[in-house]
PDB file of C-alpha atoms in Angstrom:
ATOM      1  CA  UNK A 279     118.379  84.308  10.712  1.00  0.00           C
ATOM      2  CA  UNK A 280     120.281  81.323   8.839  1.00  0.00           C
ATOM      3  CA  UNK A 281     117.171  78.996   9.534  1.00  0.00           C
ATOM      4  CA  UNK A 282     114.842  81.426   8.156  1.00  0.00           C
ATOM      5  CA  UNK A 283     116.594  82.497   4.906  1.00  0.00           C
ATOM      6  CA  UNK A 284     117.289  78.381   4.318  1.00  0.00           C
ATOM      7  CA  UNK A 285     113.429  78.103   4.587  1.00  0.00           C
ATOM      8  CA  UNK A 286     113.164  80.622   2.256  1.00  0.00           C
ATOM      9  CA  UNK A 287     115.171  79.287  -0.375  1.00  0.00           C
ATOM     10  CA  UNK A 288     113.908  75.928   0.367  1.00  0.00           C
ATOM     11  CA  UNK A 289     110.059  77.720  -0.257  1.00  0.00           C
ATOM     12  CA  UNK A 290     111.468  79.173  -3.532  1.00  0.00           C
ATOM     13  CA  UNK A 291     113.087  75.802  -4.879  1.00  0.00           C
ATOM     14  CA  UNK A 292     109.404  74.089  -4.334  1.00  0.00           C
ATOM     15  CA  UNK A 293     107.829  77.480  -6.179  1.00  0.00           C
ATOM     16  CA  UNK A 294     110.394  77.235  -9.266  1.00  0.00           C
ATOM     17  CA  UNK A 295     109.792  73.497  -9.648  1.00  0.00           C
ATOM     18  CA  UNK A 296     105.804  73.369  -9.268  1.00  0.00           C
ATOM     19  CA  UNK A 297     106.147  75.984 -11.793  1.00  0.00           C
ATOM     20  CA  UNK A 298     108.578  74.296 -14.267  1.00  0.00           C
ATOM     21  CA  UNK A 299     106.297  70.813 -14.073  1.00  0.00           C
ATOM     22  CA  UNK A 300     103.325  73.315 -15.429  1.00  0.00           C
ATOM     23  CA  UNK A 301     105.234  74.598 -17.930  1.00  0.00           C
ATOM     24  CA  UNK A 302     106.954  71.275 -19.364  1.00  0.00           C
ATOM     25  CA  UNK A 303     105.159  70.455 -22.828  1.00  0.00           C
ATOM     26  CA  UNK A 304     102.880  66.746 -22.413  1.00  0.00           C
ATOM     27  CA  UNK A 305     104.269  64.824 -25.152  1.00  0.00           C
ATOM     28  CA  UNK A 306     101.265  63.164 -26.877  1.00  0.00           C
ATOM     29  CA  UNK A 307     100.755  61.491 -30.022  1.00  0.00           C
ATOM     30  CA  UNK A 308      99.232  64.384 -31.876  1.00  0.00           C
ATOM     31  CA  UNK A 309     102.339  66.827 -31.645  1.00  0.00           C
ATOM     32  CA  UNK A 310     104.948  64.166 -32.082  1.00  0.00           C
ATOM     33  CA  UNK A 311     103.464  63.558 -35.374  1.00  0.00           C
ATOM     34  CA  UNK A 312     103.987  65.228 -38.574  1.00  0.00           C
ATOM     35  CA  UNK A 313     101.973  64.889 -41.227  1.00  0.00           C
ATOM     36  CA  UNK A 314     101.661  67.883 -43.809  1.00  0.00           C
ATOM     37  CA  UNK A 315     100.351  66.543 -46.793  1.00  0.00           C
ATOM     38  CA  UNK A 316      98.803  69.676 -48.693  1.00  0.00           C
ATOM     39  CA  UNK A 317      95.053  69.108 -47.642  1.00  0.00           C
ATOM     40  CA  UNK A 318      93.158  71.050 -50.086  1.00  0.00           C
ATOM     41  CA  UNK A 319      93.959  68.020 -52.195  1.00  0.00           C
ATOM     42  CA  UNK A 320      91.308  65.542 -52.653  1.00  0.00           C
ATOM     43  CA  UNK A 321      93.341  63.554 -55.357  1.00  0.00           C
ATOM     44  CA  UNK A 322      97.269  63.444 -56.110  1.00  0.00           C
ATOM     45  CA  UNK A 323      99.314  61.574 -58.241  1.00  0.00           C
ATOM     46  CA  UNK A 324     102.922  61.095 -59.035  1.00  0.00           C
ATOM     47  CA  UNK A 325     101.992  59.699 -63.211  1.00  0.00           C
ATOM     48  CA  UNK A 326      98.424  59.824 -64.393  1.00  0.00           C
ATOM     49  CA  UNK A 327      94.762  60.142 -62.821  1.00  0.00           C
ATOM     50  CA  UNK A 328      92.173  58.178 -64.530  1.00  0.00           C
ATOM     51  CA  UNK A 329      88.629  58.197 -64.378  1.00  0.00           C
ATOM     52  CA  UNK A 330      85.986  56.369 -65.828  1.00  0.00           C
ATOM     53  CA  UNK A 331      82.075  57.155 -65.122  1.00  0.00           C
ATOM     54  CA  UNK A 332      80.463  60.038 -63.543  1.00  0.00           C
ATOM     55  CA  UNK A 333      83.160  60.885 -60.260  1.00  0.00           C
ATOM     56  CA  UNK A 334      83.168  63.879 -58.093  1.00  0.00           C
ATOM     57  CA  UNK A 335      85.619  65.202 -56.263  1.00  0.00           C
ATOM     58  CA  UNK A 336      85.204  67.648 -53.767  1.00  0.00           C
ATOM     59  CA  UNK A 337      88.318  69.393 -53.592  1.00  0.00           C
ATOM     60  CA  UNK A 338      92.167  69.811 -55.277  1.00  0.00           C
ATOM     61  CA  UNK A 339      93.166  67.407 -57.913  1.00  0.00           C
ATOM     62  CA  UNK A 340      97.214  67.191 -58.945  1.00  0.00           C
ATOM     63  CA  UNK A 341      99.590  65.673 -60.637  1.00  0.00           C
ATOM     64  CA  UNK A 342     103.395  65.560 -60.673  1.00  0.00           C
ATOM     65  CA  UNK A 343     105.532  65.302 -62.469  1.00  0.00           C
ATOM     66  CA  UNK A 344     103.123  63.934 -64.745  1.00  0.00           C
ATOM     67  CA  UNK A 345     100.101  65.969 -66.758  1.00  0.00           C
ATOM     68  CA  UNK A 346      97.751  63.715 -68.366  1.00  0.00           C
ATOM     69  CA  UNK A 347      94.649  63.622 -66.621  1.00  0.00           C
ATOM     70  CA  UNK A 348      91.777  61.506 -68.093  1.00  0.00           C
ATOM     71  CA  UNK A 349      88.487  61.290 -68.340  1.00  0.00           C
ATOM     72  CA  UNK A 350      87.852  64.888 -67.204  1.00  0.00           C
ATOM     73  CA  UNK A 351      84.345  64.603 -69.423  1.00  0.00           C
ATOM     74  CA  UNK A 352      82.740  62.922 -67.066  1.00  0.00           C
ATOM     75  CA  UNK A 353      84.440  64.191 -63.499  1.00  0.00           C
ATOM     76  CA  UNK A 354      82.514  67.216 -62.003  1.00  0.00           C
ATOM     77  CA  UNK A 355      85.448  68.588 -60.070  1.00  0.00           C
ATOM     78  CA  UNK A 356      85.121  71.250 -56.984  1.00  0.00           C
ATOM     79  CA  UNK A 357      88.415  72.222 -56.981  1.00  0.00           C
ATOM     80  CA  UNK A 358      91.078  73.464 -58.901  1.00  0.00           C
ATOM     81  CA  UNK A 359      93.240  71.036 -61.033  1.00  0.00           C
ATOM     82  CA  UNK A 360      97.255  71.411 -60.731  1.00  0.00           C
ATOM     83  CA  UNK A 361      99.364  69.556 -63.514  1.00  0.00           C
ATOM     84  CA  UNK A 362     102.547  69.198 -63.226  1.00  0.00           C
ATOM     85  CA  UNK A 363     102.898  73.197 -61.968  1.00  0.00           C
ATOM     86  CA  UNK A 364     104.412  74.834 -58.876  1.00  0.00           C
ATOM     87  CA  UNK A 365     101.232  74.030 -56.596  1.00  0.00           C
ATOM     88  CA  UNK A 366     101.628  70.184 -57.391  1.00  0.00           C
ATOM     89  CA  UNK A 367     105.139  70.245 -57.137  1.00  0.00           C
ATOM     90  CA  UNK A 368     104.902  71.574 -53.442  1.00  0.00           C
ATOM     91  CA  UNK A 369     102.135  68.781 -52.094  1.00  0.00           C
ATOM     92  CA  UNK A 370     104.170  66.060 -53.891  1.00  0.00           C
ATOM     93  CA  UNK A 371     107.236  67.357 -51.651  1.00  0.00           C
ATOM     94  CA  UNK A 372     104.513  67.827 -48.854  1.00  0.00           C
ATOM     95  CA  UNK A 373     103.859  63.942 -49.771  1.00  0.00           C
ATOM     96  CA  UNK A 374     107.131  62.791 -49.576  1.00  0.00           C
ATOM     97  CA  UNK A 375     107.544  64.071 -45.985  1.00  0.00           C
ATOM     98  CA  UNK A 376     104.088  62.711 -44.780  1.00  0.00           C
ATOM     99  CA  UNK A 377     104.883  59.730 -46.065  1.00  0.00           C
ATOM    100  CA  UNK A 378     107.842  59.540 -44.687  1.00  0.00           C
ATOM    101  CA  UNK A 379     106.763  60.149 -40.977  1.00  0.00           C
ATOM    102  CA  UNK A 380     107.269  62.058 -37.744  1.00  0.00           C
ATOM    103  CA  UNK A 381     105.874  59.401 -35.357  1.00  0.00           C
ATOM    104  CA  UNK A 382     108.832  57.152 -35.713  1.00  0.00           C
ATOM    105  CA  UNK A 383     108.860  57.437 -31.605  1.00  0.00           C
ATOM    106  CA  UNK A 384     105.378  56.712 -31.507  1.00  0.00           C
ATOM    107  CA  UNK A 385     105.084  52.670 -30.456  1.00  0.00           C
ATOM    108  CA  UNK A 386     102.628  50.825 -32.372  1.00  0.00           C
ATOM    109  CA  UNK A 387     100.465  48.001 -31.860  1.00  0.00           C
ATOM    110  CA  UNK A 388     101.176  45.142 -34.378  1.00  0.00           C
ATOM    111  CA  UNK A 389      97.556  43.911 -35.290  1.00  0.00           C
ATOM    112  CA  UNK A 390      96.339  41.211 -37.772  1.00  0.00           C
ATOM    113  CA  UNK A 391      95.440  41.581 -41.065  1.00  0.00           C
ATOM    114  CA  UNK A 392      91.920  41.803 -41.554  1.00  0.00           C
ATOM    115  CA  UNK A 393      90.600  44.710 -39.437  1.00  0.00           C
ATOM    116  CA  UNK A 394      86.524  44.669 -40.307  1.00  0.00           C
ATOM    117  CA  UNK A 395      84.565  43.516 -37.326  1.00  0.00           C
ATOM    118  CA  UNK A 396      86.905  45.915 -34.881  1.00  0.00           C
ATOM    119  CA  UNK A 397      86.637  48.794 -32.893  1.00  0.00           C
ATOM    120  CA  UNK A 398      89.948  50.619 -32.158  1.00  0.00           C
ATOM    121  CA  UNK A 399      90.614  53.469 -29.884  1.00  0.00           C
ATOM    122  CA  UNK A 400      93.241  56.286 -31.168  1.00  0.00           C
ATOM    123  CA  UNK A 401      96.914  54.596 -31.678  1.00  0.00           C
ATOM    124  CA  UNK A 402      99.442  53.658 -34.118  1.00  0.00           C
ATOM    125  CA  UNK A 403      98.977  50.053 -35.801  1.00  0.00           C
ATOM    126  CA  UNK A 404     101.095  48.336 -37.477  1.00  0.00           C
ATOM    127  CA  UNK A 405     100.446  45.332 -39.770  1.00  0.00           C
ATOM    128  CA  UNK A 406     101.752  41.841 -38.694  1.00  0.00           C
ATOM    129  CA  UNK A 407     101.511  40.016 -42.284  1.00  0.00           C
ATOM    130  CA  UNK A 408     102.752  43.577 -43.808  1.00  0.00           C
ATOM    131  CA  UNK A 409      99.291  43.825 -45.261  1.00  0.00           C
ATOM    132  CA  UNK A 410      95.507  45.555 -44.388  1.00  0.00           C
ATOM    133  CA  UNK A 411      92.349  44.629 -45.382  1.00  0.00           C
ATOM    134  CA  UNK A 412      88.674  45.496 -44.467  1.00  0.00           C
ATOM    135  CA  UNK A 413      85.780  43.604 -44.521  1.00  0.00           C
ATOM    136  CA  UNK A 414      82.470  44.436 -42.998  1.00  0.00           C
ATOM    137  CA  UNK A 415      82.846  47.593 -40.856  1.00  0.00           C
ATOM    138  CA  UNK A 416      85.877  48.857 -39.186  1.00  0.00           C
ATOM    139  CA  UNK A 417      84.525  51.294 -36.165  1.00  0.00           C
ATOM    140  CA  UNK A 418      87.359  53.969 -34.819  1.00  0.00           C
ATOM    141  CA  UNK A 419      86.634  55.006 -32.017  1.00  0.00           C
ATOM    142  CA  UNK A 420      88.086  58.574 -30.700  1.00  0.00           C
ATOM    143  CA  UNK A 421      86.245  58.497 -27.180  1.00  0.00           C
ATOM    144  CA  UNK A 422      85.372  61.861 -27.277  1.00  0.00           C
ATOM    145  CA  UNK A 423      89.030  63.325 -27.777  1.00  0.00           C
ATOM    146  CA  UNK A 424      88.978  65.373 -31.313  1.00  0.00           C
ATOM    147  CA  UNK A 425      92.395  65.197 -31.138  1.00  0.00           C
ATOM    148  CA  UNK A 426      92.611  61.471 -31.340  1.00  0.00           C
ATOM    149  CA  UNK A 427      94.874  59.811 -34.445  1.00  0.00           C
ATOM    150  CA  UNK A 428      94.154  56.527 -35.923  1.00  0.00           C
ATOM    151  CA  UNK A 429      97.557  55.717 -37.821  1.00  0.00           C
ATOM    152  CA  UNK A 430      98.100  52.261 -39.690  1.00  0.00           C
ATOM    153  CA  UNK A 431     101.016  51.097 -41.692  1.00  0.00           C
ATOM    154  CA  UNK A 432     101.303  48.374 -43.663  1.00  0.00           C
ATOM    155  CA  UNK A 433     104.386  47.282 -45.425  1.00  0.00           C
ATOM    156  CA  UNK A 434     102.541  46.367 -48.794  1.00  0.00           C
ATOM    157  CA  UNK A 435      98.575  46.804 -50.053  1.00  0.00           C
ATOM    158  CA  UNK A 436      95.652  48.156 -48.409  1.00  0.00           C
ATOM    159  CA  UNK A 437      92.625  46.234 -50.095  1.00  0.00           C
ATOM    160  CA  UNK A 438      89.235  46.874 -48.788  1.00  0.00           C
ATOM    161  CA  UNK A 439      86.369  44.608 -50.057  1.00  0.00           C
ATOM    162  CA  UNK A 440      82.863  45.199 -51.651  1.00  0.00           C
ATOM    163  CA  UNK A 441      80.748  47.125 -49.665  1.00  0.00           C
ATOM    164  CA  UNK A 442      82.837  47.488 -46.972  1.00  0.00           C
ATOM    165  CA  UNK A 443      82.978  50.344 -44.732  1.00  0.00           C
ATOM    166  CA  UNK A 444      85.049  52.591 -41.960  1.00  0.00           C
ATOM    167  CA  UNK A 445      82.864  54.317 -39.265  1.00  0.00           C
ATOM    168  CA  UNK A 446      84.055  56.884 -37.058  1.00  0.00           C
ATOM    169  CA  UNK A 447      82.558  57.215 -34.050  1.00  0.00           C
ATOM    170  CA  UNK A 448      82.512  59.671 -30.472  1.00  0.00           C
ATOM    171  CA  UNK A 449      83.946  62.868 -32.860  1.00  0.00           C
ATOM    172  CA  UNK A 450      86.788  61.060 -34.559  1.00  0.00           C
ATOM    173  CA  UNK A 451      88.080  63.186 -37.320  1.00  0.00           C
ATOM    174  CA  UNK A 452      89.090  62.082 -41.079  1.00  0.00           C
ATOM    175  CA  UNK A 453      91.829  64.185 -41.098  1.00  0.00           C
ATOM    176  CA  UNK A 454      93.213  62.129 -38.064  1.00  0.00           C
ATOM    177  CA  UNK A 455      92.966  58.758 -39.893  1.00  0.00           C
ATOM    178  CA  UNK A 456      96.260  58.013 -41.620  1.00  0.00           C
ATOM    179  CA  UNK A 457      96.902  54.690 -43.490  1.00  0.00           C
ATOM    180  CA  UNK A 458     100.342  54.636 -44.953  1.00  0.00           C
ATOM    181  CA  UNK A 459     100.888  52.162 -47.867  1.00  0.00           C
ATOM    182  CA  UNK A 460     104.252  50.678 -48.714  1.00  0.00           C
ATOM    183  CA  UNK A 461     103.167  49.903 -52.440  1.00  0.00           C
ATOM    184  CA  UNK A 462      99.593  50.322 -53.143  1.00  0.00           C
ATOM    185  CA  UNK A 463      95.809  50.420 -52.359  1.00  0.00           C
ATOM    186  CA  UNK A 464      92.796  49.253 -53.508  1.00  0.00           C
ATOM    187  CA  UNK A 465      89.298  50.104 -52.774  1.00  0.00           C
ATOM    188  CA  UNK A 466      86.987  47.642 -54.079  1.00  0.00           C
ATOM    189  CA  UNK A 467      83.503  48.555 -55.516  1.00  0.00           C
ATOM    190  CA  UNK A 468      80.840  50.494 -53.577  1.00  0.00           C
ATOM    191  CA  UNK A 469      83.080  50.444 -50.340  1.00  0.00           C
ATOM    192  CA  UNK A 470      82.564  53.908 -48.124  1.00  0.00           C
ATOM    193  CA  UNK A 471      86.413  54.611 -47.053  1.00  0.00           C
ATOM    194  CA  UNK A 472      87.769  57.259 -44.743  1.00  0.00           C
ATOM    195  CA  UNK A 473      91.149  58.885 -44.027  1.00  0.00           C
ATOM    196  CA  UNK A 474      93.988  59.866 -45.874  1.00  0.00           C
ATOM    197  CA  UNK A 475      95.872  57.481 -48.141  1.00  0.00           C
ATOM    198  CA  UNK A 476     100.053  57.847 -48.442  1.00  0.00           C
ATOM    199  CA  UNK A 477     100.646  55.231 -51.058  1.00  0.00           C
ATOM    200  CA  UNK A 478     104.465  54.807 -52.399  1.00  0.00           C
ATOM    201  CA  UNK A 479     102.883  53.725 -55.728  1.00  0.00           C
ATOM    202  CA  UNK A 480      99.587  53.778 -56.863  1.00  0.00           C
ATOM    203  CA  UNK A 481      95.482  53.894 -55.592  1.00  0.00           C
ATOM    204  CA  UNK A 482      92.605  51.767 -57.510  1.00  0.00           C
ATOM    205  CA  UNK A 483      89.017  53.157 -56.538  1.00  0.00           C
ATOM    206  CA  UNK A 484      86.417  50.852 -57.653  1.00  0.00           C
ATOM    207  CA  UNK A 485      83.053  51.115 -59.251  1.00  0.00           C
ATOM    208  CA  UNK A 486      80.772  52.982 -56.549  1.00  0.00           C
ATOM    209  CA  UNK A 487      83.518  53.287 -53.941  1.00  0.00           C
ATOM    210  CA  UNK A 488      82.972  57.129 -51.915  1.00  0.00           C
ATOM    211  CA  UNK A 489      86.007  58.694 -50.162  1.00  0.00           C
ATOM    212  CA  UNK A 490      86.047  61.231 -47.034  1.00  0.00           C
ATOM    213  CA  UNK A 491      89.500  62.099 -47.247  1.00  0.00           C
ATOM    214  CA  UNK A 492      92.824  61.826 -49.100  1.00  0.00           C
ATOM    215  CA  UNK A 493      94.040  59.963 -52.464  1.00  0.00           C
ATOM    216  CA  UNK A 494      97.384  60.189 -52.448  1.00  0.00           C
ATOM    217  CA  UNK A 495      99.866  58.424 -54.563  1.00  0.00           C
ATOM    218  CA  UNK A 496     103.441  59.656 -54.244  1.00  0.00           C
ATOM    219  CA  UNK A 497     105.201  57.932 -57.831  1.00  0.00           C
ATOM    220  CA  UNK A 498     102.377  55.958 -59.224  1.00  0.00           C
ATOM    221  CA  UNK A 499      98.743  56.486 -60.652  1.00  0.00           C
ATOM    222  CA  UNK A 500      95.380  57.294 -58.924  1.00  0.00           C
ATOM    223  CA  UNK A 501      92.532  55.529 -61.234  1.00  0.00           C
ATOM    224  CA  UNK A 502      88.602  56.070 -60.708  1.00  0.00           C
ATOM    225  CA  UNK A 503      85.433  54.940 -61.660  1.00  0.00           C
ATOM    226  CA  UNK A 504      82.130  56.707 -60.565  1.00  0.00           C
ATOM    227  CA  UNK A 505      83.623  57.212 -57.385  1.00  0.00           C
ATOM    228  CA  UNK A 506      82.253  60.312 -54.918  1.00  0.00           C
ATOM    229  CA  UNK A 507      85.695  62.288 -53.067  1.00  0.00           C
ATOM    230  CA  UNK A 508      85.230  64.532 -50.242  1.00  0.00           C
ATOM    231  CA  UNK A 509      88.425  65.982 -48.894  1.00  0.00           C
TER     232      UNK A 509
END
C-alpha cells in the first residue's frame, strides 16, 4: 500500500511539473520590450515642425510644448494636427518612455558604423563608434517571424545618405524597426527610410526623402522638405 501511494505521488509530482513548464511564459525579445510611442503619429516634435515643398504625411502630426507649425500651405496632411494640446502632451510622455527603453535586458550586438550593404536578422544593435549611417541598401531580414524586432541605438546621429535605402524583407514589419538616437538624425535627399525614429533632439528630412514609419523628436525640431510620410 506504501509503494503504491509513493508511486502515486511520484506520478502527480511529474503531472504538476510537465504542466508548470507549459505554463511558464517564453521570454522573447518582443514582450521584454516596451515601446509605446503613440502610433497614430506620423510626425512629433518637442519645438517646431518645418516644411518646405509639397510633403505628405499620412497620419498624426504634434507638437509639444511648442505650437508653431510651418509651412502648412504646402503639406497635404491625412491626419489630425495636435499643438501643444492634451493629445500631444500624452505621445510626448509616450515618447519619453519609448525612448527611454524596456529592453535594457535585451543583449545587443555592437556593429560598425556604416550598415548599407548588410542583411540583419531580428536583434538589438548597438553602435561601436556611437554613430549609424546607411549607404546603399540596408536589407532586414525577419525570416518569416512577424514578430521579429530590428532595434539599433546609437549614442549620437543617424545620417543616411542620398538615395539610400532600408528594405525589409520575409514579412518584417515597420512598426518593429526601432532606431533610437542619442542627439539627432538626418535623412539625406531622396533616401526611402523605414522604422520609427526616437531622437533626444531633433530630425532633418531631406529634399525627396519618403518615410514608412515614425518622426519623432522628443525636445528638438522635425524639419521637411517635399518629403512623402506614411505612418
Amino acid at each position: 500500500m506504501k509503494t503504491i501511494n509513493k508511486m502515486r505521488f511520484i506520478s502527480l509530482l511529474t503531472t504538476l511539473a510537465t504542466f508548470a513548464m507549459f505554463q511558464s511564459p517564453t521570454v522573447t525579445m518582443a514582450n521584454q520590450r516596451r515601446v509605446i510611442a503613440n502610433q497614430k503619429f506620423a510626425v512629433l516634435a518637442g519645438t517646431t515642425i518645418t516644411n518646405t515643398g509639397k510633403t505628405v504625411i499620412n497620419g498624426d502630426v504634434g507638437l509639444f510644448p511648442g505650437t508653431a507649425l510651418t509651412g502648412q500651405s504646402s503639406l497635404l496632411l491625412n491626419g489630425n494636427a495636435h499643438l501643444a494640446d492634451a493629445v500631444s502632451n500624452k505621445a510626448k510622455t509616450d515618447l519619453v518612455t519609448s525612448y527611454n527603453g524596456g529592453d535594457a535586458s535585451i543583449p545587443a550586438t555592437c556593429i560598425p558604423t556604416e550598415l548599407g550593404g548588410k542583411t540583419l536578422t531580428h536583434g538589438k544593435y548597438d553602435s561601436s563608434s556611437g554613430t549609424f549611417g546607411i549607404t546603399g541598401t540596408l536589407t532586414l531580414d525577419a525570416k518569416g517571424d512577424p514578430n521579429a524586432y530590428f532595434i539599433f541605438n546609437t549614442a549620437s546621429t543617424l545620417i543616411t545618405a542620398t538615395g539610400s535605402n532600408v528594405k525589409l524583407i520575409n514579412g518584417a514589419n515597420p512598426d518593429n524597426v526601432i532606431w533610437r538616437v542619442g542627439s539627432s538624425a538626418t535623412l539625406e535627399t531622396y533616401s526611402h527610410f523605414v522604422g520609427r525614429i526616437f531622437a533626444l533632439t531633433s530630425i532633418t528630412v531631406n529634399t525627396g526623402a519618403t518615410v514608412r514609419g515614425q518622426l519623432l523628436a522628443r525636445n528638438g525640431a522635425v524639419t521637411l522638405d517635399s518629403n512623402t510620410i506614411t505612418n
